[in-house]
Each structure stands twice: as structure tokens, then as C-alpha cells.
Coordinates of C-alpha atoms in Angstrom, one line a residue:
M1 CA 139.7 80.4 88.0
R2 CA 137.3 81.5 85.2
H3 CA 136.4 85.7 84.9
H4 CA 133.2 86.2 83.8
I5 CA 131.2 89.9 83.2
R6 CA 128.5 90.0 86.1
I7 CA 126.4 92.4 84.0
I8 CA 123.4 90.1 83.9
F9 CA 123.4 88.1 86.6
A10 CA 120.7 85.0 85.1
I11 CA 123.3 85.3 82.1
I12 CA 126.8 84.9 84.0
Y13 CA 125.8 82.1 87.7
L14 CA 122.2 80.8 87.3
N15 CA 121.2 78.3 85.5
F16 CA 117.1 77.7 85.6
L17 CA 114.5 75.8 84.0
S18 CA 113.2 77.9 81.1
A19 CA 109.5 78.6 80.8
P20 CA 106.7 79.9 78.6
S21 CA 106.2 82.0 82.3
F22 CA 108.0 82.5 86.3
A23 CA 104.3 84.5 87.1
Q24 CA 105.1 82.2 89.5
K25 CA 107.4 82.9 92.1
E26 CA 110.0 79.6 91.9
S27 CA 113.0 81.5 90.8
N28 CA 112.6 84.6 93.5
V29 CA 115.8 84.0 94.9
W30 CA 119.5 83.2 94.3
Y31 CA 121.8 82.9 95.5
F32 CA 125.6 82.9 93.2
G33 CA 129.2 83.4 93.4
Y34 CA 131.0 84.0 97.0
G35 CA 128.2 84.4 99.8
A36 CA 126.2 86.2 97.8
G37 CA 122.5 86.6 97.2
L38 CA 118.9 88.5 95.8
D39 CA 115.2 88.6 96.9
F40 CA 113.1 89.9 94.2
N41 CA 109.9 89.0 96.8
S42 CA 108.8 92.3 97.0
G43 CA 109.7 93.6 93.2
T44 CA 113.0 95.2 93.8
P45 CA 116.0 92.8 94.2
V46 CA 117.9 92.6 97.8
A47 CA 120.8 92.4 98.3
L48 CA 121.5 88.6 100.9
N49 CA 124.1 87.3 102.6
N50 CA 123.3 84.3 104.7
G51 CA 124.0 82.1 102.2
K52 CA 126.9 79.5 101.3
V53 CA 127.6 79.1 98.0
N54 CA 131.3 79.8 97.9
V55 CA 132.0 79.6 93.5
G56 CA 132.1 81.4 90.5
E57 CA 129.9 80.1 88.6
G58 CA 126.6 76.2 88.5
S59 CA 125.0 77.9 91.4
S60 CA 121.0 77.2 91.2
T61 CA 118.0 77.9 93.6
I62 CA 114.3 76.9 93.7
C63 CA 111.8 78.2 95.6
D64 CA 108.3 77.0 96.6
N65 CA 105.2 79.0 94.3
N66 CA 104.9 81.5 96.4
G67 CA 108.3 82.8 96.6
N68 CA 110.1 80.8 100.0
L69 CA 113.6 79.7 99.6
I70 CA 113.1 75.1 99.5
F71 CA 117.4 74.4 99.4
Y72 CA 120.2 75.5 97.3
T73 CA 123.1 74.2 95.4
D74 CA 126.7 74.1 94.3
G75 CA 127.2 70.9 92.6
N76 CA 129.7 70.1 95.3
N77 CA 126.3 70.5 98.5
V78 CA 123.6 71.0 99.1
W79 CA 121.7 73.3 101.1
N80 CA 117.8 74.0 102.5
K81 CA 116.0 76.7 102.7
D82 CA 117.4 77.1 107.4
H83 CA 121.6 76.9 105.4
E84 CA 122.4 73.5 106.8
Y85 CA 123.3 70.6 105.0
L86 CA 120.5 68.0 103.7
E87 CA 121.1 64.5 105.0
N88 CA 124.1 63.2 102.4
G89 CA 123.4 66.5 100.9
R90 CA 127.6 66.4 100.6
G91 CA 129.8 64.9 98.6
I92 CA 127.1 65.9 94.5
L93 CA 130.0 64.9 91.6
G94 CA 128.8 68.8 89.7
G95 CA 132.4 70.8 88.6
L96 CA 133.6 73.6 90.7
S97 CA 134.3 75.0 87.5
S98 CA 131.4 73.8 85.3
T99 CA 130.0 75.9 83.6
Q100 CA 126.6 75.6 84.5
A101 CA 127.2 72.7 87.0
T102 CA 123.6 72.0 88.5
L103 CA 120.0 72.4 87.0
I104 CA 117.0 71.8 89.6
V105 CA 113.8 69.6 87.9
P106 CA 110.2 69.5 90.3
H107 CA 109.0 65.2 90.0
P108 CA 106.3 67.1 88.0
S109 CA 103.7 64.0 89.6
S110 CA 105.1 64.2 93.5
P111 CA 105.0 67.5 95.5
G112 CA 108.5 67.1 97.5
L113 CA 110.4 65.4 95.2
F114 CA 113.6 66.9 93.0
Y115 CA 116.3 66.4 90.3
L116 CA 119.3 67.2 90.8
F117 CA 121.3 67.7 87.9
T118 CA 125.1 68.4 87.3
T119 CA 128.2 68.7 85.1
N120 CA 131.0 68.7 85.4
E121 CA 134.4 70.6 83.9
N122 CA 136.2 66.8 83.9
P123 CA 133.8 66.0 80.7
H124 CA 134.6 62.1 81.8
I125 CA 132.5 62.7 85.3
G126 CA 129.1 63.6 83.4
L127 CA 126.0 64.1 83.4
R128 CA 124.5 63.3 87.0
Y129 CA 121.1 63.2 88.2
S130 CA 120.4 62.8 92.5
V131 CA 116.9 62.9 93.9
I132 CA 116.5 65.1 96.5
D133 CA 113.3 64.6 99.0
M134 CA 112.7 67.4 101.0
N135 CA 109.3 65.7 102.6
A136 CA 112.1 64.4 105.0
N137 CA 113.1 64.8 108.4
A138 CA 109.9 67.3 108.2
G139 CA 111.0 69.3 105.7
K140 CA 114.6 69.1 105.9
G141 CA 114.5 67.6 103.4
K142 CA 117.7 64.6 102.2
I143 CA 119.5 63.1 99.8
T144 CA 118.1 59.7 98.8
L145 CA 120.7 56.6 97.2
E146 CA 119.5 57.7 93.8
K147 CA 122.3 60.1 94.8
N148 CA 125.4 61.2 91.2
I149 CA 123.9 58.2 89.3
L150 CA 125.4 58.4 85.6
L151 CA 123.5 58.9 82.9
H152 CA 125.7 59.4 80.1
S153 CA 129.8 60.7 79.6
P154 CA 131.8 62.2 78.3
V155 CA 130.1 65.9 77.7
T156 CA 130.5 69.4 78.1
E157 CA 129.6 71.6 80.4
K158 CA 126.6 73.2 78.9
L159 CA 122.9 71.6 80.9
T160 CA 119.8 73.3 80.9
G161 CA 115.8 72.6 80.3
I162 CA 112.5 73.5 79.3
I163 CA 109.2 72.9 80.4
N164 CA 106.7 71.9 78.2
Y165 CA 103.4 72.9 81.0
K166 CA 101.5 70.9 77.4
N167 CA 102.0 67.4 78.7
N168 CA 103.8 68.6 82.5
E169 CA 107.3 66.9 80.8
T170 CA 110.4 68.2 81.1
W171 CA 113.4 67.9 78.4
V172 CA 116.7 68.2 79.9
M173 CA 119.6 68.2 77.5
T174 CA 123.5 68.8 77.8
H175 CA 125.9 68.3 74.6
E176 CA 128.5 65.7 74.5
W177 CA 131.3 65.9 74.6
N178 CA 134.6 65.9 71.2
S179 CA 130.7 65.9 69.7
D180 CA 127.7 67.2 67.4
K181 CA 125.7 65.2 69.6
F182 CA 123.0 66.7 71.8
I183 CA 121.6 64.5 74.9
A184 CA 118.1 65.0 76.0
F185 CA 116.4 63.0 78.5
N186 CA 112.7 63.3 79.8
I187 CA 110.9 63.5 82.5
T188 CA 107.5 63.0 82.9
N189 CA 104.5 62.2 85.5
A190 CA 106.1 58.7 86.0
G191 CA 109.6 60.0 86.8
L192 CA 113.3 60.5 84.2
N193 CA 113.5 58.7 81.5
P194 CA 117.0 56.9 81.1
T195 CA 116.9 56.1 77.7
P196 CA 118.0 59.8 75.4
V197 CA 116.5 61.4 72.6
I198 CA 120.1 62.1 70.2
S199 CA 120.1 64.8 67.4
Q200 CA 123.5 65.3 65.5
E201 CA 123.3 68.3 64.9
G202 CA 125.4 72.3 64.3
T203 CA 129.1 72.1 65.1
I204 CA 131.8 69.8 66.8
L205 CA 132.8 71.1 70.6
D206 CA 136.4 69.5 69.6
C207 CA 138.4 72.9 70.2
S208 CA 139.7 72.5 74.3
N209 CA 137.7 74.8 75.8
C210 CA 134.3 75.0 73.5
N211 CA 133.1 72.3 76.3
I212 CA 132.8 75.5 77.7
G213 CA 129.8 78.6 78.0
Y214 CA 126.3 77.9 78.5
M215 CA 123.4 76.6 76.5
K216 CA 120.0 77.7 77.3
F217 CA 116.3 76.8 76.4
S218 CA 113.9 80.8 74.6
P219 CA 111.1 80.8 77.1
D220 CA 108.7 79.3 74.3
G221 CA 110.5 76.1 73.7
K222 CA 111.2 76.4 70.0
K223 CA 114.6 77.4 70.5
L224 CA 118.3 76.4 71.2
A225 CA 121.3 78.8 71.2
L226 CA 125.3 77.6 72.3
A227 CA 127.7 79.5 73.8
A228 CA 131.5 78.1 72.1
N229 CA 134.2 79.3 74.4
W230 CA 137.8 79.8 73.7
G231 CA 139.2 78.1 70.8
G232 CA 135.6 77.7 69.2
D233 CA 134.6 81.4 68.8
F234 CA 131.7 81.0 68.2
V235 CA 127.7 80.6 69.1
E236 CA 125.0 78.6 67.5
I237 CA 120.9 78.9 67.1
Y238 CA 118.9 75.4 66.7
D239 CA 114.8 75.3 65.9
F240 CA 113.7 72.7 69.1
N241 CA 111.0 70.3 69.0
V242 CA 109.3 70.5 72.6
L243 CA 107.4 67.1 71.4
T244 CA 109.9 65.8 70.1
G245 CA 113.2 66.2 72.0
I246 CA 114.7 66.9 68.3
I247 CA 117.5 69.3 67.8
S248 CA 117.8 71.1 63.7
K249 CA 118.5 73.2 61.4
A250 CA 121.9 75.4 63.4
T251 CA 122.2 79.3 62.9
K252 CA 126.1 79.9 63.7
L253 CA 128.0 83.5 64.7
N254 CA 131.1 83.9 65.1
I255 CA 132.0 86.2 67.8
E256 CA 134.9 85.8 69.8
N257 CA 135.0 83.7 73.4
P258 CA 131.1 83.9 73.7
Y259 CA 130.5 82.8 77.4
G260 CA 127.0 83.3 79.0
L261 CA 123.4 83.3 76.9
E262 CA 120.1 84.4 77.5
F263 CA 116.3 85.1 75.6
S264 CA 114.5 87.9 75.7
P265 CA 110.6 86.5 77.1
D266 CA 109.5 87.7 73.8
N267 CA 111.9 85.2 72.0
S268 CA 113.6 87.7 69.1
K269 CA 116.9 88.7 70.6
L270 CA 120.2 86.2 71.8
Y271 CA 122.2 88.2 74.3
V272 CA 125.6 87.0 74.2
S273 CA 128.1 88.5 77.1
T274 CA 131.9 87.1 75.9
E275 CA 134.8 87.0 78.9
N276 CA 138.9 86.4 78.6
G277 CA 139.9 89.2 77.8
A278 CA 136.8 92.2 76.2
H279 CA 134.2 91.9 78.1
H280 CA 131.1 92.3 76.4
L281 CA 127.5 91.9 75.9
F282 CA 125.5 91.3 72.2
Q283 CA 121.9 92.0 71.9
Y284 CA 121.0 89.9 68.5
D285 CA 117.6 89.8 66.5
I286 CA 117.5 86.2 65.6
T287 CA 113.6 87.0 64.3
D288 CA 114.3 85.1 60.6
R289 CA 118.0 83.5 59.0
N290 CA 119.0 86.3 58.3
I291 CA 120.5 86.5 62.0
S292 CA 121.8 90.7 63.2
T293 CA 124.1 92.6 65.8
T294 CA 120.8 95.3 66.5
E295 CA 123.3 96.6 69.3
E296 CA 126.4 96.3 71.4
I297 CA 125.7 96.8 74.8
I298 CA 128.3 97.0 76.1

């Protein structure tokens, strides 16, 4: 099990869709780690100890827009709000030690339907998706016959998404293993388009552990950051076109053992946590191409 700095939970454990605003409360409850959880509905985080998650990476949780828990997952199993397995909710092919093993995306036009995307530490298992129907079983939910459907292989452990509220669409992004290809899938009101948009940009992730480390969109959807861990030792920041799904203009930052990533809410800063030895948290000013480290926080 890889160990990492546990200072900013959103950087280390949880994989949320980036969006211009979290004014609604879909991310108000977190389950992560080894039975841990946090509830932010009161405005102050309240510790939870009733979760079923038992992994160090890659868990995801989704609430309704009032902050009520709907379901959560560790990448292998899915539990409902009562902490019971969903029907057909075991045997998901997300990795128990995949950096970003899971990503939950609501269907844009079908309330109660969700896509669960997964990656695995074995790159050849690939990016897959399952469809969750929370209207089934009197609201207890089930995974439909669309389960563990392969979208692309081989891929790294990197998995993230961005909502474009202008056209009610979502982009889901991964990175091909041993390649410089970004693989983007679009979800519209009609559902998931299985034909990806592919961009070749930046450094080929060809080191043995470059697949480890986060990938995140900025809240405004204009930037994407990628961390290449052991042997890679860099972070790259790219421009992203939220209308086309195209990645361009890589900027490379050399940093030893980067793992976690997060942007500031105003899109002006990038935070990078490191692991595998000395643990640090760095803040980068990304307001122009001459990116500088403004502060080593830890």
C-alpha cells in the first residue's frame, strides 16, 4: 500500500467532478480511507465512522442537491445510503490501489441514473463504466446489465471529469498508458458517447510508475493538471477546450514524487502534494505561463 500525505482530503482520497460552483450539495458527504467519513452539511465537518470503504485511494461518494447521501464506492463495491450493497453492486473492476479508481457522473437527462467510471492499477484492465439505477428496488438501487463495460485500454490510474453547464454536458478524461494520448469521453443528454476525443500532448508516460498520481481539471474547465509519480517526477499543466474536449499547450514542472493535485476555487493556483519519502505540499501561481512556486506550505 502506498502511503501519502493526508492533509487535504480532497487531494488525496476523493475524486469529484470539477465544476464552476459547488453551490449545491452533491459533495457534502465523503466516505474514504479505512472506515472514515466526513459530513459537511452543517457547515462544519463532522466525523463519520459508519462507512464500508476500506481502501487508501480512489473512493467516490455522491449526494443529492440537498446533501443527502445517495451511494458511495471503493471501486470494487457500491453501497447505498443505508450502507447496504446495491443489487449487482459487487465485482466492479476499479483497483483497490488505483490513484483515481472511481468517478461518479449523473446522467444529464435521466434522474436517478448514474455512470460509475473506474480505472485499475493494472493498466490493461482499462477504463470501464457501469450504469447505476437508483430508482430500482424502492430507491435502494442496482447496477444494471451495463456493468464493467470497457471503453479504452491500456490506461493509467488517472481519471477526472468536468461539467460544462452551458450545454449540460460532462467530459470524462483519462490518459493512455505508455503514451502521450489523453482520452476524453463526452456525456450529453443522450447519454455516453463511446467514441473518444483523443489528444496527443505533453510527455509520454513511459516510466514504470508514471501511471500513479492525480489528474484534475480547474473549476472553470480551462486547465488540466497531471502528476507523474515515481520515475516521472513532474507535473504538467495543459489548456483544455471544454467545447471540443481537446488538450493543448503543455507546461512542465519538475517536482519529485508528485501525487495529489487540486486547483484553487479562483483557478489562479495549483496545489501539489508529494509522497514516497518526504511529504510536502506546494502552491504554484499559474496565472501566466511563467509558473512559479509561491509557497511551500509543508
